[in-house]
Amino acid sequence: LAEMENFYEIVAETLLNKFQGNYKEIAIIARTGKDLSEIATVLSDNKISYILKSKSNIFIHRVNDAIFKLLKYLAYNSFFSLLEFLRSDLIMIDSELLKDVLKNEKDILLYLNGENEAFIMEDDRINQMLSTIKKIKIKYNESDGKIESFIIDIFSAFEVLKKYNGNTDIKNYYRFLEI
């Protein structure tokens, strides 16, 4: 796995050094969509523009995947979807913090549902995250589930465009908003 990640970095470095922005005659072919996705991540991180053609859907893109998981939590009140969101590339809580979240599932759900205002965890980052999710959940509930009224708030609250600002990331962000 680490060997492949190193290979992807070498590909990106070669593209940057050898082709210096003139990529129109370059094609990278991979056996699986997962490999293509990993290559796309490295290219995006290195600010190399690309067109990703695969049979996967838009929700698999790293910009949208985390947001989709948050939307699943909001729509179905699924704690598992909330955990997936917290572990996503966007939020990236570590294993220890995940254990704390799991231990406090009941209190967290009560807090997010407005039934326990005094709940606080030891980690300030997760407290801030839960507070943000709670505010978004309130907007979601007020919108009767119409995500277009608060989706931009989600992208803003979690600074999606600051974290994922490659050309392809931004294109996928806008394609997600169009859906």
Coordinates of C-alpha atoms in Angstrom, one line a residue:
L1 CA 0.0 0.0 0.0
A2 CA 2.7 2.5 0.9
E3 CA 4.6 1.4 -2.2
M4 CA 1.7 2.3 -4.4
E5 CA 1.2 5.7 -2.6
N6 CA 4.9 6.4 -3.3
F7 CA 4.4 5.4 -6.9
Y8 CA 1.5 7.9 -7.2
E9 CA 3.7 10.6 -5.8
I10 CA 6.5 9.8 -8.3
V11 CA 3.9 10.0 -11.1
A12 CA 2.8 13.4 -9.9
E13 CA 6.4 14.6 -9.5
T14 CA 7.2 13.4 -13.0
L15 CA 4.2 15.2 -14.4
L16 CA 5.1 18.4 -12.7
N17 CA 8.8 18.4 -13.6
K18 CA 8.6 16.9 -17.1
F19 CA 5.4 18.3 -18.6
Q20 CA 5.1 21.6 -16.6
G21 CA 1.4 22.1 -17.0
N22 CA 1.0 20.7 -20.5
Y23 CA -0.9 17.6 -19.7
K24 CA -3.3 17.4 -22.7
E25 CA -1.6 14.4 -24.3
I26 CA -1.1 12.5 -21.0
A27 CA -3.4 9.6 -19.9
I28 CA -3.1 7.5 -16.8
I29 CA -4.9 4.2 -16.9
A30 CA -5.6 2.1 -13.8
R31 CA -7.2 -1.3 -13.3
T32 CA -9.7 -0.2 -10.6
G33 CA -11.7 2.8 -9.8
K34 CA -10.1 2.8 -6.3
D35 CA -6.6 3.2 -7.9
L36 CA -7.9 6.0 -10.2
S37 CA -9.4 7.7 -7.1
E38 CA -6.1 7.5 -5.2
I39 CA -4.2 8.8 -8.2
A40 CA -6.7 11.6 -8.6
T41 CA -6.2 12.6 -4.9
V42 CA -2.4 12.8 -5.4
L43 CA -2.9 14.8 -8.6
S44 CA -5.3 17.2 -6.9
D45 CA -3.0 17.6 -3.9
N46 CA -0.2 18.6 -6.3
K47 CA -2.5 21.1 -8.1
I48 CA -2.3 19.0 -11.3
S49 CA -5.6 19.4 -13.3
Y50 CA -7.1 16.2 -14.6
I51 CA -10.3 14.6 -15.8
L52 CA -11.3 11.5 -14.0
K53 CA -13.4 9.1 -16.0
S54 CA -14.7 6.1 -14.2
K55 CA -18.0 4.4 -13.6
S56 CA -18.2 5.6 -10.0
N57 CA -20.7 8.2 -9.0
I58 CA -20.1 11.7 -7.8
F59 CA -20.8 10.9 -4.2
I60 CA -17.6 8.8 -4.0
H61 CA -15.4 11.9 -4.5
R62 CA -13.6 12.9 -1.3
V63 CA -15.2 16.4 -1.3
N64 CA -18.7 15.0 -1.4
D65 CA -18.4 11.7 0.4
A66 CA -18.1 13.2 3.8
I67 CA -21.0 15.7 3.2
F68 CA -23.2 12.9 1.9
K69 CA -22.5 11.0 5.2
L70 CA -23.5 14.0 7.2
L71 CA -26.7 14.3 5.2
K72 CA -27.4 10.7 5.9
Y73 CA -27.0 11.4 9.6
L74 CA -29.3 14.4 9.4
A75 CA -32.0 12.5 7.3
Y76 CA -32.0 9.3 9.2
N77 CA -30.5 10.2 12.6
S78 CA -28.0 7.4 12.0
F79 CA -25.2 7.4 14.5
F80 CA -23.2 5.2 12.2
S81 CA -23.4 7.8 9.5
L82 CA -22.3 10.4 12.0
L83 CA -19.3 8.2 12.8
E84 CA -18.5 7.8 9.1
F85 CA -18.6 11.6 8.8
L86 CA -16.3 12.1 11.7
R87 CA -13.8 9.6 10.4
S88 CA -13.9 10.9 6.8
D89 CA -11.0 12.7 5.1
L90 CA -12.8 16.0 5.8
I91 CA -12.9 15.7 9.6
M92 CA -10.4 12.9 10.4
I93 CA -10.9 12.2 14.1
D94 CA -8.4 9.7 15.4
S95 CA -9.1 6.3 16.8
E96 CA -8.9 7.4 20.4
L97 CA -11.4 10.2 19.9
L98 CA -13.6 7.8 18.0
K99 CA -13.6 5.5 21.1
D100 CA -14.7 8.5 23.3
V101 CA -17.4 9.3 20.8
L102 CA -18.6 5.7 20.9
K103 CA -18.6 5.6 24.7
N104 CA -20.7 8.8 24.8
E105 CA -23.1 7.9 22.0
K106 CA -26.3 8.3 24.0
D107 CA -25.2 11.7 25.5
I108 CA -24.0 12.9 22.0
L109 CA -27.3 12.0 20.4
L110 CA -29.2 13.8 23.2
Y111 CA -27.0 16.8 22.8
L112 CA -27.5 16.9 19.0
N113 CA -31.2 16.6 19.5
G114 CA -31.3 19.5 21.9
E115 CA -32.1 17.4 24.9
N116 CA -28.9 17.8 26.8
E117 CA -27.4 21.3 26.5
A118 CA -24.8 20.8 29.2
F119 CA -23.0 17.9 27.5
I120 CA -19.2 18.5 27.0
M121 CA -16.5 16.2 26.0
E122 CA -12.8 16.6 27.0
D123 CA -11.6 17.3 23.5
D124 CA -12.3 20.9 22.4
R125 CA -12.1 19.9 18.7
I126 CA -15.0 17.4 19.0
N127 CA -17.0 19.8 21.1
Q128 CA -16.7 22.4 18.3
M129 CA -17.5 19.8 15.7
L130 CA -20.6 18.6 17.6
S131 CA -21.7 22.2 18.1
T132 CA -21.4 22.9 14.4
I133 CA -23.3 19.7 13.6
K134 CA -26.0 20.6 16.1
K135 CA -26.5 24.1 14.4
I136 CA -26.7 22.4 11.0
K137 CA -29.2 19.9 12.3
I138 CA -31.4 22.7 13.6
K139 CA -31.2 24.3 10.1
Y140 CA -32.0 20.9 8.5
N141 CA -35.1 20.5 10.8
E142 CA -36.2 24.0 10.0
S143 CA -35.9 23.4 6.3
D144 CA -38.2 20.3 6.3
G145 CA -35.3 18.3 4.8
K146 CA -34.7 20.7 1.8
I147 CA -31.0 20.6 1.7
E148 CA -30.6 23.4 -0.9
S149 CA -31.5 25.8 1.9
F150 CA -28.5 24.9 4.1
I151 CA -26.0 22.9 2.0
I152 CA -23.7 25.9 1.4
D153 CA -23.7 26.4 5.2
I154 CA -22.3 22.9 5.5
F155 CA -19.5 23.5 3.1
S156 CA -18.7 26.8 4.8
A157 CA -18.9 25.5 8.4
F158 CA -16.4 22.7 7.6
E159 CA -14.2 24.8 5.4
V160 CA -14.4 22.4 2.5
L161 CA -13.0 24.7 -0.1
K162 CA -10.0 25.5 2.1
K163 CA -9.2 21.9 2.6
Y164 CA -10.0 20.7 -0.9
N165 CA -9.1 23.4 -3.4
G166 CA -7.8 21.5 -6.4
N167 CA -9.5 22.1 -9.7
T168 CA -11.2 18.7 -9.7
D169 CA -12.3 19.1 -6.1
I170 CA -14.0 22.4 -6.9
K171 CA -15.6 21.0 -10.0
N172 CA -17.0 18.1 -8.0
Y173 CA -18.2 20.5 -5.3
Y174 CA -20.2 22.4 -7.8
R175 CA -21.5 19.3 -9.5
F176 CA -22.7 18.1 -6.0
L177 CA -24.5 21.4 -5.5
E178 CA -26.2 21.1 -8.8
I179 CA -27.6 17.7 -7.8

